[in-house]
Amino acid sequence: MEILSVRNLCKKYEKFELRNVSFSLEPGYIMGFIGKNGAGKTTTLKSMLNLVRPDAGTVAMCGEEFRANELELKQRIGFMLGGVTFYPKQRLRVVTKVIRRFYDEWDDAVYEGYLRRFDLDPDKKVEELSAGMRVKYALTLALSYRPKLLLLDEPTSGLDPVSRDDVLELFQEIIEDGERSILFSTQITSDLEKCADYVTYIKNGEIVASSEKDDFTGAYRIVKGTGDQFTDELKQRLIGYKKNAFGFSGLVTAEDAPRVDHLETSPADIESIMIYFEKEHRE
Amino acid sequence: MKNLLYKEFKLAVHPSMVIFLFFGAFLLIPSWPYFIAFGYLFIGIMNMFIVGRANQDVFFTAGLPVRKSDVVRARVLVIVLFELMQIAAAVPFACLNPLINPHGNMAGMNPNVAFFGFVFMMYAVFNFVFFPKYFKTAYKVGGAVVLGVLAVLVFLGAVETAVHLVPWLNTNVNAVGAGRLPGQLLVLAAGIAVYALVTRLAFKRAAARFDKVDL
Amino acid sequence: MDIVLSNTSGKPIYQQLFEQISAQIVKGELDRDYCLPPIRTVAKELRISVIPVKQAWEELERKGFIYTMAGKGCFVAPFKPRDLESKRNKLVLAKLKKDVAYYKELGLSLQQLLKLIRSHYDS
């Protein structure tokens, strides 16, 4: 059974539109949510949580429709939209004291455990925390009631490589029992190479692909060639390309790869797929 | 809701609101427009909402396992609580007022039983204007407070004028202390009824507007 | 159970997992009914995603190296020594076929190939 299902989510702003965003996730997996700044990642997450009111579409978590079961579902899911920035003058101890009352399943032992693990001092004020520490505190709060589903907006941004690795390892620990899932957005594609099972890629408010990570990367190939080989016919096949003084490089679908076998092709990674997609139709 | 109220008092309530509670003592000033003593609360409310904005309070609350409308409900409840406390805190001083103004208040209405009926209505007017206006954006505080206070001033102007110019009202409603009690009690009852109904309506409108706000 | 994954071999992760574990079973390094760790634990330990591990486990089961007990996990299948040998031969053959084809393509004769194998077998 799906633990998360987003169907045809739409939200129209003056200058931006989320169009028919759909994807789903089963229990026990990690899904990476990628796209460049302004592509609609945060808007999607907020629309899923009813913080932004979607114009259309349905969101179901743990098998229940979100809007109809908001109160109960918020007890069972954890979310984090950026680090903790609210009440900067308060000590962590006080903020926690307020928040913990709201959760039936809050577990002080789990909370204390993460505090120690992340080296967070509860007597510090929120404003005294670095960006990375704020993220860790937000994660601590989101994990302390053992939610079934975690929706995290850029949980690794602002973290140094070591902390980032810790957090990604923590993600794998969380899904280890096979019952919980994580959806997290990121700009750092190596995060995904390390632990994501699925990748969902959003561009200009539309989902380009949502699939198993290896299927996602396997669906494309990188081609390289000289300037002479860069024909108009080839250009039609390229999803995106970059030209340089000596030749070009570009992205084709794996289906198209046999048609360009006179050129050198190589496997694509997530980062290059994103880069070429964003270079679509541009010189 | 208990948890949300805990949150409001622990994090959001502005200290000035507590201090202003003592301003009920202004009812002991000889001959004064006593309604003003109840207006300081609006400054406290403005402080609370401005500081709340700086602290991203709305975002904080919306992140908790509560309904979006609960964000509004908690806020309205806290303000109602303070309005009621503000009124309650002034009652003892109102009882003492006839000792200071034995011939009645020269600068406005006597702080009698009916006076409190009008205070309820004055808060009702403020709530009715302020909450729906503020929760349309959940961000712009200043305009909502100013509009609320302006509405209150218009209302109070009308009350003071009517009470002083209409002879029947002047005798029955502006009596010193507990004189002419039936008429006064009627105003008080009307005030409480208006307050309850209008504040409820204000909450509903505010919640409906806030539901459309994109956080 | 030992697993060492290579990022540079170009071989898919699931295939590396399959080859290494099946080899250990065939060599008898993993006893019958040995309980394999849960796939998500393996993924966590190796810092890879869950899906390739799942694919490897499925492949192992399909080829008869392991069996699943619902709710308990995956276990090494009980083999008689003869079965093991035939399993091993199958694996060797599958690989050999591919390799031989490759050597033929490169123009090696059987003699040349045997010579090369002999000189490298002990080193």
CSV table of C-alpha atoms in Angstrom, one decimal, chain A residues 74-264:
chain,number,residue,atom,x,y,z
A,74,LYS,CA,-0.2,15.5,11.3
A,75,GLN,CA,0.3,13.3,14.4
A,76,ARG,CA,1.7,10.6,12.1
A,77,ILE,CA,3.8,12.5,9.7
A,78,GLY,CA,6.8,14.7,10.4
A,79,PHE,CA,7.7,17.6,8.2
A,80,MET,CA,10.3,20.2,8.1
A,81,LEU,CA,10.3,23.2,5.8
A,82,GLY,CA,13.7,24.8,6.4
A,83,GLY,CA,15.4,25.0,9.8
A,84,VAL,CA,13.7,26.2,12.9
A,85,THR,CA,13.5,30.0,12.6
A,86,PHE,CA,10.5,30.7,14.8
A,87,TYR,CA,10.9,32.2,18.2
A,88,PRO,CA,14.6,33.0,17.9
A,89,LYS,CA,14.8,34.5,21.4
A,90,GLN,CA,13.6,31.3,23.1
A,91,ARG,CA,15.7,28.5,24.4
A,92,LEU,CA,15.3,25.1,22.7
A,93,ARG,CA,14.1,23.7,26.0
A,94,VAL,CA,11.1,26.1,26.0
A,95,VAL,CA,10.2,25.6,22.4
A,96,THR,CA,10.3,21.8,22.8
A,97,LYS,CA,8.3,22.1,26.0
A,98,VAL,CA,5.5,23.7,24.0
A,99,ILE,CA,5.7,21.5,21.0
A,100,ARG,CA,5.9,18.1,22.7
A,101,ARG,CA,2.5,18.6,24.3
A,102,PHE,CA,0.8,18.4,20.9
A,103,TYR,CA,2.0,14.9,20.1
A,104,ASP,CA,0.4,11.8,21.5
A,105,GLU,CA,3.4,9.7,20.5
A,106,TRP,CA,6.1,12.1,21.7
A,107,ASP,CA,9.0,10.1,23.1
A,108,ASP,CA,11.4,12.0,25.4
A,109,ALA,CA,14.0,9.2,25.1
A,110,VAL,CA,14.0,9.5,21.4
A,111,TYR,CA,14.2,13.3,21.6
A,112,GLU,CA,17.1,13.3,24.1
A,113,GLY,CA,18.8,10.7,21.9
A,114,TYR,CA,18.8,13.0,18.9
A,115,LEU,CA,19.8,16.0,20.9
A,116,ARG,CA,22.9,14.1,22.0
A,117,ARG,CA,23.5,12.7,18.6
A,118,PHE,CA,23.3,16.1,17.0
A,119,ASP,CA,25.2,17.7,19.8
A,120,LEU,CA,22.4,20.2,20.5
A,121,ASP,CA,22.4,22.1,23.7
A,122,PRO,CA,18.8,22.6,25.0
A,123,ASP,CA,19.8,25.7,26.9
A,124,LYS,CA,20.9,27.5,23.8
A,125,LYS,CA,18.6,30.0,22.2
A,126,VAL,CA,17.3,29.3,18.7
A,127,GLU,CA,19.1,32.4,17.4
A,128,GLU,CA,22.4,31.1,18.7
A,129,LEU,CA,22.3,28.0,16.4
A,130,SER,CA,24.0,27.9,13.1
A,131,ALA,CA,22.0,27.2,10.0
A,132,GLY,CA,23.0,23.6,10.1
A,133,MET,CA,22.2,23.2,13.8
A,134,ARG,CA,18.7,24.7,13.2
A,135,VAL,CA,18.1,22.1,10.6
A,136,LYS,CA,19.2,19.4,13.0
A,137,TYR,CA,16.9,20.8,15.7
A,138,ALA,CA,14.0,20.8,13.2
A,139,LEU,CA,14.8,17.2,12.4
A,140,THR,CA,15.0,16.3,16.0
A,141,LEU,CA,11.5,17.8,16.6
A,142,ALA,CA,10.1,16.0,13.5
A,143,LEU,CA,11.5,12.7,14.6
A,144,SER,CA,10.7,12.6,18.3
A,145,TYR,CA,7.2,11.3,17.8
A,146,ARG,CA,8.3,8.5,15.4
A,147,PRO,CA,6.3,9.6,12.4
A,148,LYS,CA,5.5,7.1,9.6
A,149,LEU,CA,6.2,9.5,6.9
A,150,LEU,CA,8.7,12.4,6.7
A,151,LEU,CA,8.4,15.3,4.3
A,152,LEU,CA,11.6,17.3,4.4
A,153,ASP,CA,12.5,20.4,2.5
A,154,GLU,CA,16.2,20.6,2.0
A,155,PRO,CA,17.2,18.8,5.2
A,156,THR,CA,20.9,18.7,4.1
A,157,SER,CA,21.3,22.3,3.1
A,158,GLY,CA,23.7,24.3,5.2
A,159,LEU,CA,25.2,21.1,6.6
A,160,ASP,CA,28.9,20.3,6.3
A,161,PRO,CA,29.8,17.1,4.5
A,162,VAL,CA,30.2,15.1,7.7
A,163,SER,CA,26.9,16.2,9.1
A,164,ARG,CA,25.3,15.6,5.8
A,165,ASP,CA,26.6,12.1,5.8
A,166,ASP,CA,25.3,11.6,9.3
A,167,VAL,CA,21.8,12.8,8.3
A,168,LEU,CA,21.7,10.5,5.3
A,169,GLU,CA,22.8,7.6,7.4
A,170,LEU,CA,20.0,8.5,9.8
A,171,PHE,CA,17.5,8.4,6.9
A,172,GLN,CA,18.5,4.9,6.1
A,173,GLU,CA,18.2,4.0,9.8
A,174,ILE,CA,14.7,5.4,9.9
A,175,ILE,CA,13.5,3.3,7.0
A,176,GLU,CA,15.2,0.2,8.2
A,177,ASP,CA,12.1,-1.3,9.6
A,178,GLY,CA,10.5,-1.1,6.2
A,179,GLU,CA,7.4,0.7,7.6
A,180,ARG,CA,8.5,4.3,7.3
A,181,SER,CA,9.3,6.5,4.3
A,182,ILE,CA,11.0,9.7,3.6
A,183,LEU,CA,10.5,12.3,0.9
A,184,PHE,CA,13.2,15.0,0.9
A,185,SER,CA,14.1,17.7,-1.5
A,186,THR,CA,17.7,18.6,-2.1
A,187,GLN,CA,20.0,20.5,-4.4
A,188,ILE,CA,22.8,18.2,-3.7
A,189,THR,CA,22.5,15.3,-6.1
A,190,SER,CA,25.2,13.3,-4.3
A,191,ASP,CA,22.7,13.0,-1.4
A,192,LEU,CA,20.5,11.0,-3.8
A,193,GLU,CA,23.3,8.8,-5.2
A,194,LYS,CA,24.0,7.8,-1.6
A,195,CYS,CA,20.6,6.8,-0.3
A,196,ALA,CA,17.6,7.6,-2.5
A,197,ASP,CA,15.6,4.7,-3.9
A,198,TYR,CA,13.4,6.9,-6.0
A,199,VAL,CA,13.9,10.2,-7.7
A,200,THR,CA,11.2,12.8,-8.5
A,201,TYR,CA,12.3,15.6,-10.8
A,202,ILE,CA,10.2,18.8,-11.1
A,203,LYS,CA,10.8,21.5,-13.6
A,204,ASN,CA,8.7,24.7,-14.0
A,205,GLY,CA,6.0,23.3,-11.8
A,206,GLU,CA,5.7,20.0,-13.7
A,207,ILE,CA,7.0,16.6,-12.9
A,208,VAL,CA,9.5,15.5,-15.5
A,209,ALA,CA,10.1,12.0,-14.1
A,210,SER,CA,9.3,10.1,-10.9
A,211,SER,CA,10.9,6.6,-10.9
A,212,GLU,CA,13.4,4.3,-9.4
A,213,LYS,CA,16.8,6.0,-9.2
A,214,ASP,CA,18.5,3.6,-11.6
A,215,ASP,CA,15.6,3.7,-14.0
A,216,PHE,CA,15.8,7.5,-13.9
A,217,THR,CA,19.5,7.6,-14.8
A,218,GLY,CA,19.2,4.6,-17.1
A,219,ALA,CA,16.6,6.4,-19.2
A,220,TYR,CA,19.3,8.9,-20.5
A,221,ARG,CA,22.7,8.8,-22.1
A,222,ILE,CA,25.3,11.6,-22.5
A,223,VAL,CA,26.7,12.0,-26.0
A,224,LYS,CA,29.8,13.9,-27.0
A,225,GLY,CA,31.1,14.8,-30.4
A,226,THR,CA,32.9,17.4,-32.5
A,227,GLY,CA,31.4,20.5,-33.9
A,228,ASP,CA,31.0,18.9,-37.4
A,229,GLN,CA,28.9,16.1,-35.8
A,230,PHE,CA,26.5,18.6,-34.3
A,231,THR,CA,24.0,18.4,-37.1
A,232,ASP,CA,20.5,19.9,-37.1
A,233,GLU,CA,19.1,16.4,-37.2
A,234,LEU,CA,21.1,15.5,-34.1
A,235,LYS,CA,20.0,18.7,-32.4
A,236,GLN,CA,16.4,17.6,-32.7
A,237,ARG,CA,17.2,14.5,-30.7
A,238,LEU,CA,19.1,16.2,-27.9
A,239,ILE,CA,17.1,17.1,-24.8
A,240,GLY,CA,19.7,19.7,-24.0
A,241,TYR,CA,23.2,20.4,-25.0
A,242,LYS,CA,26.3,22.5,-24.3
A,243,LYS,CA,28.7,23.6,-27.0
A,244,ASN,CA,32.3,24.4,-26.4
A,245,ALA,CA,35.2,25.5,-28.6
A,246,PHE,CA,36.1,22.0,-29.7
A,247,GLY,CA,32.7,20.2,-29.9
A,248,PHE,CA,29.6,19.6,-27.9
A,249,SER,CA,28.0,17.4,-25.3
A,250,GLY,CA,24.3,16.7,-24.8
A,251,LEU,CA,21.7,14.4,-23.4
A,252,VAL,CA,19.6,11.9,-25.3
A,253,THR,CA,17.0,9.4,-24.1
A,254,ALA,CA,18.3,5.8,-23.9
A,255,GLU,CA,15.9,4.9,-26.7
A,256,ASP,CA,17.5,7.4,-29.0
A,257,ALA,CA,21.0,6.4,-28.0
A,258,PRO,CA,21.3,3.6,-30.7
A,259,ARG,CA,20.5,6.3,-33.3
A,260,VAL,CA,23.6,8.3,-32.4
A,261,ASP,CA,25.9,5.3,-32.0
A,262,HIS,CA,28.5,7.0,-34.3
A,263,LEU,CA,29.1,9.4,-31.3
A,264,GLU,CA,30.6,8.6,-28.0
